Coordinates of N, CA and C in Angstrom, one line a residue:
Q1 N -189.3 -97.1 60.4 CA -188.0 -97.3 58.8 C -188.0 -99.2 58.2
V2 N -187.2 -99.0 57.4 CA -187.6 -100.1 57.1 C -186.1 -100.8 57.1
R3 N -186.4 -102.3 57.9 CA -185.0 -102.7 58.7 C -185.1 -104.0 58.0
L4 N -183.8 -104.8 57.9 CA -183.7 -105.8 57.0 C -182.5 -106.3 57.8
V5 N -182.4 -107.7 58.7 CA -181.1 -108.0 59.8 C -181.0 -109.5 59.4
E6 N -179.9 -110.0 59.1 CA -179.5 -111.1 58.2 C -178.7 -111.6 59.8
S7 N -179.6 -113.4 59.7 CA -178.7 -113.5 60.8 C -178.2 -114.8 60.2
G8 N -176.9 -116.0 60.8 CA -177.0 -117.2 61.1 C -175.9 -117.5 59.8
G9 N -174.9 -116.8 59.7 CA -173.6 -117.1 58.8 C -172.3 -117.7 59.7
E10 N -171.6 -118.4 59.3 CA -170.6 -118.2 60.2 C -169.6 -119.6 59.2
S11 N -168.4 -120.0 59.7 CA -167.3 -120.8 59.3 C -168.0 -122.5 59.2
V12 N -168.0 -122.8 58.3 CA -168.2 -124.4 58.3 C -167.1 -125.0 57.3
Q13 N -167.0 -126.3 57.2 CA -166.6 -127.6 56.6 C -167.3 -127.7 55.3
A14 N -166.7 -127.5 54.1 CA -167.0 -128.2 52.8 C -168.1 -129.0 53.1
G15 N -169.1 -129.5 52.6 CA -170.3 -130.7 52.5 C -171.5 -129.9 53.7
G16 N -171.1 -129.1 54.5 CA -171.9 -128.9 55.3 C -173.0 -128.0 55.1
S17 N -174.4 -127.6 56.1 CA -175.1 -127.1 55.7 C -175.2 -125.8 56.9
L18 N -175.9 -125.0 56.2 CA -176.4 -123.7 56.6 C -177.6 -123.0 56.6
R19 N -178.4 -122.3 57.7 CA -179.8 -121.8 57.5 C -179.1 -120.3 57.4
L20 N -179.7 -119.7 56.9 CA -179.6 -118.0 56.5 C -181.1 -117.8 56.8
S21 N -181.0 -116.5 57.9 CA -182.5 -115.9 58.2 C -182.1 -114.5 58.3
C22 N -183.6 -113.6 57.6 CA -183.8 -112.7 57.4 C -185.3 -111.9 58.1
A23 N -185.0 -111.1 59.0 CA -186.2 -110.7 59.4 C -186.6 -109.2 58.9
V24 N -187.8 -109.0 58.8 CA -188.7 -107.6 57.9 C -189.2 -107.0 58.7
S25 N -188.9 -105.8 59.2 CA -189.9 -104.4 60.0 C -190.0 -103.6 59.1
G26 N -191.1 -102.8 59.3 CA -191.4 -101.5 58.8 C -191.7 -101.4 57.4
L27 N -192.0 -102.9 56.7 CA -192.7 -103.2 55.1 C -193.6 -104.0 55.6
R28 N -194.4 -104.0 54.6 CA -195.3 -105.2 54.7 C -194.6 -105.9 54.2
F29 N -195.0 -107.3 54.6 CA -194.6 -108.7 54.0 C -195.1 -108.9 53.7
T30 N -196.3 -109.3 53.8 CA -196.9 -110.3 52.3 C -197.2 -109.6 51.2
G31 N -196.9 -109.9 49.8 CA -197.0 -109.4 48.9 C -195.9 -108.6 48.4
N32 N -194.6 -108.6 48.9 CA -193.5 -108.2 48.5 C -192.4 -109.2 47.7
S33 N -191.9 -108.6 46.7 CA -190.2 -109.5 46.6 C -189.2 -109.3 47.6
M34 N -188.9 -110.3 47.8 CA -188.0 -110.4 48.4 C -186.9 -111.2 47.8
G35 N -185.2 -111.6 48.6 CA -184.6 -112.5 48.0 C -182.9 -112.2 48.7
W36 N -182.1 -113.4 48.5 CA -180.8 -113.3 48.6 C -180.2 -112.7 47.7
F37 N -178.5 -112.1 48.1 CA -177.9 -112.4 46.7 C -176.6 -112.4 47.7
R38 N -175.5 -112.5 47.2 CA -174.1 -112.7 47.5 C -173.0 -112.1 46.7
Q39 N -171.7 -111.7 47.7 CA -170.7 -111.0 46.7 C -169.7 -111.8 47.5
A40 N -168.6 -111.8 46.6 CA -167.2 -112.1 47.7 C -166.4 -111.3 46.8
P41 N -165.4 -110.7 47.9 CA -164.3 -109.7 47.4 C -163.8 -110.0 45.9
G42 N -163.6 -108.6 45.3 CA -163.6 -108.8 43.9 C -164.2 -109.4 42.9
K43 N -165.5 -109.5 43.1 CA -166.3 -110.4 42.3 C -167.4 -109.6 42.2
E44 N -168.6 -109.8 41.5 CA -170.1 -108.7 41.0 C -170.7 -109.6 41.7
R45 N -171.6 -108.8 42.6 CA -172.6 -109.4 43.2 C -174.0 -110.5 42.5
E46 N -174.3 -111.4 42.8 CA -174.8 -112.3 42.3 C -176.3 -112.9 43.2
G47 N -177.1 -112.7 42.2 CA -178.5 -113.1 42.6 C -179.0 -114.7 42.9
V48 N -178.8 -115.4 44.5 CA -178.8 -116.5 45.0 C -180.5 -117.0 44.9
A49 N -181.4 -115.9 45.3 CA -182.9 -116.8 45.2 C -183.6 -115.1 45.4
V50 N -185.1 -115.6 45.2 CA -186.2 -114.8 45.0 C -187.3 -115.5 45.5
I51 N -188.2 -114.4 46.6 CA -189.3 -115.6 47.0 C -190.7 -114.1 46.8
Y52 N -191.5 -113.9 46.5 CA -193.0 -113.2 46.3 C -193.6 -113.6 47.4
T53 N -192.9 -112.8 48.6 CA -193.6 -113.3 50.0 C -195.5 -113.0 50.0
G54 N -196.1 -113.8 50.9 CA -197.5 -114.4 51.1 C -197.5 -115.7 50.0
P55 N -197.8 -115.6 48.6 CA -198.1 -116.7 48.0 C -197.1 -117.9 47.8
G56 N -195.8 -117.2 48.2 CA -194.5 -118.3 48.2 C -194.1 -118.5 47.3
A57 N -194.5 -118.1 45.8 CA -193.6 -118.7 44.4 C -191.8 -117.8 45.0
T58 N -191.3 -119.1 44.4 CA -189.9 -118.8 44.3 C -189.0 -119.2 43.3
F59 N -187.9 -118.7 43.3 CA -186.5 -118.8 42.1 C -185.5 -118.8 42.6
V60 N -184.7 -120.0 42.6 CA -183.6 -120.4 42.4 C -182.8 -120.0 42.0
A61 N -181.5 -119.2 41.4 CA -180.4 -119.4 40.6 C -179.9 -120.6 39.9
D62 N -179.8 -120.9 38.6 CA -179.9 -122.2 38.1 C -178.8 -123.3 38.6
S63 N -177.4 -122.4 38.8 CA -176.1 -122.9 39.6 C -176.1 -123.4 40.6
L64 N -177.6 -123.3 41.4 CA -177.9 -123.3 43.0 C -178.8 -124.3 42.9
K65 N -179.4 -124.8 42.2 CA -180.7 -125.3 42.1 C -180.1 -126.5 42.2
G66 N -180.8 -127.2 44.0 CA -180.7 -128.2 44.2 C -180.0 -128.4 45.2
R67 N -179.2 -127.3 46.1 CA -178.6 -127.5 47.0 C -179.2 -125.9 47.7
F68 N -179.6 -124.9 47.1 CA -180.0 -123.9 48.2 C -181.8 -124.1 48.0
T69 N -182.6 -123.3 49.1 CA -183.9 -123.4 48.9 C -184.1 -122.1 49.6
I70 N -185.1 -121.2 49.2 CA -185.2 -119.9 49.6 C -187.4 -120.4 50.3
S71 N -187.5 -119.8 51.5 CA -188.8 -120.2 51.8 C -188.9 -118.9 53.0
Q72 N -190.0 -118.8 53.8 CA -190.6 -117.9 54.6 C -191.4 -118.2 55.8
D73 N -191.6 -117.7 56.6 CA -192.2 -117.7 57.9 C -193.3 -116.4 57.8
K74 N -194.2 -116.1 57.8 CA -195.0 -115.1 57.5 C -195.6 -114.7 59.0
A75 N -195.5 -115.7 59.7 CA -196.2 -115.2 61.1 C -195.0 -114.7 62.1
L76 N -193.6 -114.8 61.6 CA -192.4 -114.1 62.3 C -191.9 -112.8 60.9
N77 N -192.3 -112.9 60.2 CA -192.2 -111.8 58.6 C -190.6 -111.9 58.2
T78 N -190.1 -113.4 58.0 CA -189.1 -114.0 57.9 C -188.6 -114.9 56.7
I79 N -188.0 -114.5 55.8 CA -187.2 -115.4 55.0 C -186.1 -116.0 55.7
Y80 N -186.2 -117.3 54.6 CA -184.9 -118.2 54.6 C -184.0 -118.6 53.8
L81 N -183.0 -118.8 54.4 CA -182.0 -119.6 52.7 C -181.4 -121.0 53.4
Q82 N -181.8 -122.0 52.8 CA -181.3 -123.2 53.2 C -180.3 -123.5 52.4
L83 N -178.7 -123.8 53.1 CA -177.4 -124.3 52.2 C -177.1 -125.1 52.7
N84 N -177.4 -126.4 51.4 CA -177.2 -127.2 51.9 C -175.4 -127.6 50.9
S85 N -174.9 -128.6 51.4 CA -173.7 -129.2 50.5 C -172.8 -128.1 50.0
L86 N -172.7 -127.1 51.1 CA -171.7 -126.2 50.5 C -170.3 -126.2 50.0
K87 N -169.9 -125.5 49.0 CA -168.5 -125.8 48.3 C -167.6 -124.4 48.6
P88 N -166.6 -124.6 48.9 CA -165.8 -123.4 48.8 C -166.1 -121.9 48.1
E89 N -166.2 -122.3 46.9 CA -166.7 -121.4 46.1 C -168.2 -120.3 46.9
D90 N -169.1 -121.5 47.5 CA -169.8 -120.6 48.0 C -169.6 -119.0 49.3
T91 N -167.9 -119.5 49.8 CA -167.8 -118.3 50.5 C -168.2 -117.1 49.8
A92 N -169.1 -116.4 50.6 CA -169.1 -114.7 50.1 C -169.9 -114.3 51.5
M93 N -170.4 -112.7 51.5 CA -170.7 -112.3 51.8 C -172.2 -111.9 51.6
Y94 N -173.2 -112.4 52.6 CA -174.7 -113.0 51.8 C -175.9 -112.0 52.3
Y95 N -176.5 -111.4 51.2 CA -177.6 -110.1 51.4 C -179.0 -110.6 51.2
C96 N -179.5 -109.4 52.6 CA -181.1 -109.9 52.6 C -181.7 -108.7 51.5
A97 N -182.4 -108.6 50.8 CA -183.0 -107.5 50.0 C -184.4 -107.8 50.1
A98 N -185.4 -106.5 49.7 CA -186.4 -106.3 49.7 C -187.1 -105.2 48.8
G99 N -188.5 -105.1 49.1 CA -189.0 -104.4 47.7 C -188.6 -104.2 46.0
G100 N -187.8 -105.2 45.4 CA -187.7 -105.7 44.1 C -188.6 -106.0 43.0
S101 N -188.5 -106.0 41.8 CA -189.3 -106.7 40.9 C -189.5 -108.0 40.9
W102 N -190.6 -109.0 40.7 CA -190.6 -110.2 40.6 C -191.0 -111.0 39.2
S103 N -190.2 -111.7 39.3 CA -190.1 -112.7 38.1 C -189.8 -113.9 38.5
D104 N -190.4 -115.4 37.9 CA -190.2 -116.5 38.4 C -189.4 -117.2 37.4
R105 N -188.6 -115.9 36.5 CA -187.7 -116.7 35.6 C -186.0 -116.3 35.5
E106 N -185.7 -115.2 36.6 CA -184.9 -114.8 36.7 C -184.8 -114.0 38.0
I107 N -183.8 -113.4 38.5 CA -183.3 -112.2 39.3 C -183.0 -111.7 39.1
I108 N -183.8 -110.2 38.6 CA -183.6 -109.0 39.0 C -182.8 -108.3 39.9
D109 N -182.3 -107.7 39.6 CA -181.0 -106.7 40.5 C -181.5 -105.5 41.3
D110 N -182.7 -104.9 41.1 CA -183.3 -103.8 41.4 C -183.8 -103.5 42.5
F111 N -183.6 -104.2 43.5 CA -184.2 -104.4 45.3 C -183.9 -102.8 46.3
E112 N -184.3 -102.4 46.5 CA -184.8 -101.0 47.0 C -184.0 -100.9 48.9
Y113 N -184.3 -101.7 49.4 CA -184.1 -102.5 50.7 C -183.1 -103.3 50.8
W114 N -181.7 -103.1 51.8 CA -180.7 -103.8 51.6 C -180.6 -104.1 53.6
G115 N -179.8 -105.3 53.7 CA -179.4 -105.7 55.1 C -178.0 -105.4 55.5
Q116 N -177.6 -105.8 56.4 CA -176.0 -105.1 56.6 C -175.5 -106.6 55.6
G117 N -175.8 -107.6 55.7 CA -174.9 -108.8 55.4 C -174.3 -109.8 56.3
T118 N -174.9 -111.2 56.2 CA -173.9 -111.9 57.0 C -172.9 -112.8 56.6
Q119 N -171.6 -113.6 57.0 CA -170.9 -114.1 55.9 C -170.9 -115.2 56.3
V120 N -170.6 -116.2 55.5 CA -170.7 -117.4 55.3 C -169.3 -117.7 54.4
T121 N -168.5 -118.5 55.2 CA -167.0 -119.2 54.9 C -166.9 -120.4 54.9
V122 N -167.0 -121.4 53.5 CA -166.4 -122.5 53.7 C -165.1 -122.9 53.3
S123 N -164.6 -124.3 54.4 CA -163.1 -124.4 54.0 C -163.6 -125.5 53.9
S124 N -162.2 -126.1 52.6 CA -162.1 -127.0 52.2 C -161.1 -128.1 53.0

C-alpha cells in the first residue's frame, strides 16, 4: 500500500527555520509529482510547493518563494520542505502528497495520496 509519512514539525519562534521530511513507500519514487500543502483551522488548504521526482523540477507558491524550498533525496525516497524566516501566519498542519498532476507554473490540488500531516507552530 502507498504510505506517506511526514516528520519534522514543531513549535518555533518567528524568524526560525525548520525542515520537514516526507518518506514515501509503496509507490515508484522517480517520475512522480509530489508536493506539500498546508491548512490552518478555518482556512482552505493551500499549495506550498511541488516537485517532479527524479528530474527534480520544482515550483514554489509565489508568496513563499525565497523562504521555502522543496528538494528530494532519491536514495531515501524522501522529499523535504525547508522553511526559513518563519512567520506566525505559517502556522498550519503541513501535508505531503503524491500522485498528482505536474505543472511548473502552478500547484494543482488533485493529488491521490496524502500523509497524516505534521504540525508547524510559529510563535511571535
